[in-house]
XYZ file of C-alpha atoms in Angstrom:
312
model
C 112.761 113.398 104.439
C 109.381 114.118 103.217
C 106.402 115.499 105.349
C 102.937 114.930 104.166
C 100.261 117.349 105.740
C 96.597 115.972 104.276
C 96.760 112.180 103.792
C 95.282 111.285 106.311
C 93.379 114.689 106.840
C 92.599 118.277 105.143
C 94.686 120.035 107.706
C 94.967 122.922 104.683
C 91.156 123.308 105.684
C 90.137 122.473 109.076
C 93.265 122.747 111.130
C 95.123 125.529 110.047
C 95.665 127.250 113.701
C 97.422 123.603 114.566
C 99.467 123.353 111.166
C 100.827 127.014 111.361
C 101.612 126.533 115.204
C 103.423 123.478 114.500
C 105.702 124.966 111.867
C 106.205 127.906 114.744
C 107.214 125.573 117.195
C 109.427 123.234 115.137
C 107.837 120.184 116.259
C 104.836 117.913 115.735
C 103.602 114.259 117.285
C 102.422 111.872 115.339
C 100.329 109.147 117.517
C 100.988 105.488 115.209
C 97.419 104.507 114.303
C 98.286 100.591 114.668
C 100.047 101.225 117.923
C 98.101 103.766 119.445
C 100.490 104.531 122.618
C 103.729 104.805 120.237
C 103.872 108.359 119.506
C 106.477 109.500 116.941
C 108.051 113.270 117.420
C 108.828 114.903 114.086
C 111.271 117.772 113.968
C 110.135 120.114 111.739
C 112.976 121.652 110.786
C 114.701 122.565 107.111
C 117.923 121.009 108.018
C 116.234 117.640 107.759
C 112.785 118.326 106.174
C 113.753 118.607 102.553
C 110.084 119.513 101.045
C 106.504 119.388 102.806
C 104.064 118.130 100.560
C 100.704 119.519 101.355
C 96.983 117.802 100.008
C 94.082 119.365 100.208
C 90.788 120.342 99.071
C 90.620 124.443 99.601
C 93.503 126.080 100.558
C 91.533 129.661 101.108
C 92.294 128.908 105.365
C 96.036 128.246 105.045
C 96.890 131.579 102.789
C 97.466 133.788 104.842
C 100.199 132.277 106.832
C 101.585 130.076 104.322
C 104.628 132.714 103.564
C 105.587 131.871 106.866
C 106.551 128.058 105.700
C 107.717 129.256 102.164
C 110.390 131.204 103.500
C 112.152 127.980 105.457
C 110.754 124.832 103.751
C 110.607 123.346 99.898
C 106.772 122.837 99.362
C 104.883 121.024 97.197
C 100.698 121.384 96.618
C 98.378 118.789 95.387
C 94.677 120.560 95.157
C 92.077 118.238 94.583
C 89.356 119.756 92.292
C 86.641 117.423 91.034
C 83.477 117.019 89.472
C 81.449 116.715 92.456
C 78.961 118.335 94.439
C 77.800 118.695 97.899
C 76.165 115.533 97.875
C 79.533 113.499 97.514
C 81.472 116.063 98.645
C 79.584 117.956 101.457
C 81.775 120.304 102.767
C 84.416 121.200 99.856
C 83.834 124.529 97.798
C 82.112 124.984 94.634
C 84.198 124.614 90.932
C 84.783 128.413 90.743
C 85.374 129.054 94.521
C 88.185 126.276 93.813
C 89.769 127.724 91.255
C 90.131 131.423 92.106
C 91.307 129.734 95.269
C 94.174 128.286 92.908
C 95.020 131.167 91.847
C 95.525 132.597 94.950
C 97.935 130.205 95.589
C 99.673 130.015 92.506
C 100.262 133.791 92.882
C 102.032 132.693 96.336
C 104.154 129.284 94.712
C 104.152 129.048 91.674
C 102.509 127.109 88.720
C 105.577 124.470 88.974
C 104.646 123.708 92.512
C 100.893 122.852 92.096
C 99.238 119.251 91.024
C 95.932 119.876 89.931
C 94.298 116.065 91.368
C 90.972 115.020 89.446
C 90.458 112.096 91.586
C 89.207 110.053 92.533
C 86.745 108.998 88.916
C 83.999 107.065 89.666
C 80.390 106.746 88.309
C 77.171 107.140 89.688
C 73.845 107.646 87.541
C 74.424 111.164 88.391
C 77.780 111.335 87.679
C 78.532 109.744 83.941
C 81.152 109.506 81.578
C 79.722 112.346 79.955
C 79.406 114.607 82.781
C 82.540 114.171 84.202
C 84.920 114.853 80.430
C 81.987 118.052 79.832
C 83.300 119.176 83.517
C 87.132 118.132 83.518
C 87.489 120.006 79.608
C 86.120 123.311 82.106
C 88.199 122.709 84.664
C 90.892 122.330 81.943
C 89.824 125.681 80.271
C 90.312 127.319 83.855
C 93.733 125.802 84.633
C 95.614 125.644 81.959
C 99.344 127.777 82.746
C 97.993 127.834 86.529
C 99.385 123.830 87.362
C 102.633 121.719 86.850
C 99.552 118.709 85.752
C 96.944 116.932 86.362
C 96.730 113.401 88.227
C 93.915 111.259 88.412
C 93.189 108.083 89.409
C 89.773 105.664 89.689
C 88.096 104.860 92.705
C 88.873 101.963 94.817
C 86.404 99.437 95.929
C 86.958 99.381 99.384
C 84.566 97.524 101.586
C 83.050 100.329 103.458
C 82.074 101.980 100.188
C 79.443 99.201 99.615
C 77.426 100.526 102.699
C 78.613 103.976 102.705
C 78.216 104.476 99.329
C 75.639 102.212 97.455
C 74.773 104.130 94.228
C 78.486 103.992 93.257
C 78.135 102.290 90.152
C 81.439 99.838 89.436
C 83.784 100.547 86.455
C 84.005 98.483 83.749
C 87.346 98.220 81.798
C 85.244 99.816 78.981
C 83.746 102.457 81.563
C 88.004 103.033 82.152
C 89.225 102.934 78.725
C 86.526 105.913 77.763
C 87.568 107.870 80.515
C 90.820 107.549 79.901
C 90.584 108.480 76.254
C 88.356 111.491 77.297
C 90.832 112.941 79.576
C 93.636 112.237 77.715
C 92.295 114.240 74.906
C 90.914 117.390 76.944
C 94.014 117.570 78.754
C 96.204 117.581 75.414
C 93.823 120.168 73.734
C 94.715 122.076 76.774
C 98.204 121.568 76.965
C 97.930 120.281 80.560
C 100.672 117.327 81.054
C 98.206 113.969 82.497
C 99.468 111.321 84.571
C 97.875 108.279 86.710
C 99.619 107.617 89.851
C 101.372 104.087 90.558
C 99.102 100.800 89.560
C 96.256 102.762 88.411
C 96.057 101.901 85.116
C 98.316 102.269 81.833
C 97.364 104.196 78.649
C 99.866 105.607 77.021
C 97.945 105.425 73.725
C 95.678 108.274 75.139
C 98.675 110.220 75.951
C 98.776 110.004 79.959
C 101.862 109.234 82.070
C 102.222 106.675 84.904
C 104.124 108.016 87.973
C 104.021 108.678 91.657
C 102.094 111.489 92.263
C 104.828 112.155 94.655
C 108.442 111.625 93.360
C 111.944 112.990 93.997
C 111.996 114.259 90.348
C 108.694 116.051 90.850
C 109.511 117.326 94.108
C 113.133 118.542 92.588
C 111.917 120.224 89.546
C 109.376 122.289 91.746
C 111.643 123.644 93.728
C 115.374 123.802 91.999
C 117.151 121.082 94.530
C 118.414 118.190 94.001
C 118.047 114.623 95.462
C 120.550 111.660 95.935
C 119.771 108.748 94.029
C 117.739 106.617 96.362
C 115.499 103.313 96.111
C 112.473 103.574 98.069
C 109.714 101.362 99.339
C 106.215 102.862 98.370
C 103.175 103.891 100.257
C 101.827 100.699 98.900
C 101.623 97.575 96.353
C 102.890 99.306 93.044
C 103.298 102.782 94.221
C 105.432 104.913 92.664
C 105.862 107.564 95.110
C 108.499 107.755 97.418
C 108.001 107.476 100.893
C 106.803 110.121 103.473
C 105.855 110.984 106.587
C 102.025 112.429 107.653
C 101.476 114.301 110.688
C 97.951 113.869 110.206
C 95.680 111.260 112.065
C 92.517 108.895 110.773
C 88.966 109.557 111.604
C 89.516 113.692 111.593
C 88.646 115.249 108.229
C 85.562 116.907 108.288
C 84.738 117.147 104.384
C 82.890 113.942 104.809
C 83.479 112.579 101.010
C 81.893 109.947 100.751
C 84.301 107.972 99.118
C 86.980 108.619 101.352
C 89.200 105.651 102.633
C 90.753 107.631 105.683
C 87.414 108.572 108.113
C 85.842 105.482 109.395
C 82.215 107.455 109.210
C 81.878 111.042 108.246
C 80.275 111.529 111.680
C 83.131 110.204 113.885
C 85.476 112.528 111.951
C 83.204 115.702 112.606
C 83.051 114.713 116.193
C 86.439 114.299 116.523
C 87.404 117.569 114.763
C 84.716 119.509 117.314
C 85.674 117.930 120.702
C 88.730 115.994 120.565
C 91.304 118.874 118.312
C 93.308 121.371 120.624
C 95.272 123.615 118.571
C 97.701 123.825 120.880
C 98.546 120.608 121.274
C 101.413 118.869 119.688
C 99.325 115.860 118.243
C 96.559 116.560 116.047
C 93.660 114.733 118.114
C 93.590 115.394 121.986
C 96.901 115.354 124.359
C 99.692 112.732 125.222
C 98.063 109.869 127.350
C 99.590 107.912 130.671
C 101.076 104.759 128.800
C 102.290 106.567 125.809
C 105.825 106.240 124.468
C 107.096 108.722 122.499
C 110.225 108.826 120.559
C 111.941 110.774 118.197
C 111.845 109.723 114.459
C 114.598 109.312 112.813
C 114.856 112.307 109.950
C 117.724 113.019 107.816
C 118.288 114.911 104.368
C 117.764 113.174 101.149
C 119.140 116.275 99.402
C 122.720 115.738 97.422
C 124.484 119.038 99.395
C 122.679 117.872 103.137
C 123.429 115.117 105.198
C 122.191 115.453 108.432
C 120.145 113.299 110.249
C 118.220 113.201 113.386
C 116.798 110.797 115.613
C 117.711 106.786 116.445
């Protein structure tokens, strides 16, 4: 199986005491955010995890211990590095603090292992067409021979963004198409491989892919092992990534992008982070509860030479 660590929240970032701990103790519990007193127990453990796929915005926290988990576990990195600033992105580092910080890690894992994410594009009056291909053909400049690729995807129009976020400006197919053409172009100047992830648009004419950001091929090629062949189900509605598990929880990154889908309000997600995290605790926001159910999840190897599996 696949474990995802920053989904749902930059646990790189903010909870690094809890992730490393976790990995230590060989276990993790995941409270089920439609089912709030079903709590799933995840055994961390090689035998059964067969990569953990970590997300995240600066990886400077994690560093240090991160040997610890590359000397047991596959591992995969997406680093998100965009074009924004502080005032969509409050509390994510600057463009250069970013990239050295990519470095750093790439010096640790590897170019292979590393998915540079430019996502997600979206346009304010700030924030144009033109600003964002005269900052990604930088970034490019920076990254080239230091990342696997680059994946990017628009922004979706959820429902919250129209309050939480009323300058963003909608894209037009036009507004897309020249993105897309921009990119595409940098990115081949560059050398850097570009890809969309899953129903995100097609434009092969520009030269960019259309995967899962998170595939068993990816995932394989990163780290020398081989998967069975295996149909899977999606994250969701044309995805093309295959499926995984996050020990994360909603409502708990602190970063407070405004765009994000997975906090509920920037606030309740610092609050939460201040007064409701223990890291010490197996779950990720405050302690089992009287009521709660927990079970263990059922894990097994998707690898061709493994097949072990755990749980019911």
């Amino acid at each position: 199986m696949i474990i995802n660590t920053g989904a749902r929240t930059d646990t790189a970032q903010w909870y690094t005491p809890w992730l490393l701990r976790r990995f230590e103790e060989g276990f993790v519990f995941v409270r089920n955010p439609l089912f709030p007193h079903k709590v799933s127990r995840y055994e961390l453990n090689p035998a059964v995890v067969d990569c953990v796929e970590f997300c995240s915005k600066n990886y400077a926290p994690l560093l240090p211990g991160l040997p610890f988990i590359l000397k047991r576990f596959n591992t995969h990195f997406h680093y998100t590095i965009t074009a924004y600033g502080p005032d969509i992105e409050p509390r994510v580092p600057s463009l250069d603090d970013s990239v050295q910080t990519l470095y750093d890690l790439e010096r640790l894992v590897g170019a292979r292992r590393i998915c540079w994410r430019y996502d997600p594009v979206l346009l304010t009056n700030a924030y144009t067409i033109e600003r964002h291909l005269q900052t990604f053909d930088y970034l490019c400049g920076k990254l080239a021979g230091h990342v696997d690729r680059c994946i990017f995807s628009f922004v979706e129009m959820y429902k919250k963004l129209e309050v939480n976020f009323s300058e963003l400006r909608p894209l037009s197919e036009d507004d897309r198409d020249a993105l897309a053409c921009g990119l595409g172009r940098i990115a081949a100047e560059h050398g850097i491989p570009i890809q969309t992830c899953g129903n995100n648009g097609l434009w092969p004419q520009y030269g960019i892919g259309c995967s899962g950001c998170t595939t068993l091929a990816m995932l394989g090629a990163a780290n020398d092992i081989a998967f069975r062949e295996l149909r899977h189900k999606g994250q969701r509605a044309g995805c093309g990534c295959f499926e995984s598990r996050d020990i994360g929880a909603y409502d708990s990154c602190p970063n407070g992008c405004r765009y994000c889908y997975a906090n509920r309000s920037p606030e309740r997600a610092l609050d939460n982070w201040q007064h409701n995290h223990d890291p010490e605790s197996p779950l990720l926001l405050g302690y089992l509860r009287d009521g709660d159910e927990v079970s263990f999840a059922k894990q097994r190897s998707l690898l061709v030479s493994q097949q072990l599996t755990l749980g019911i």
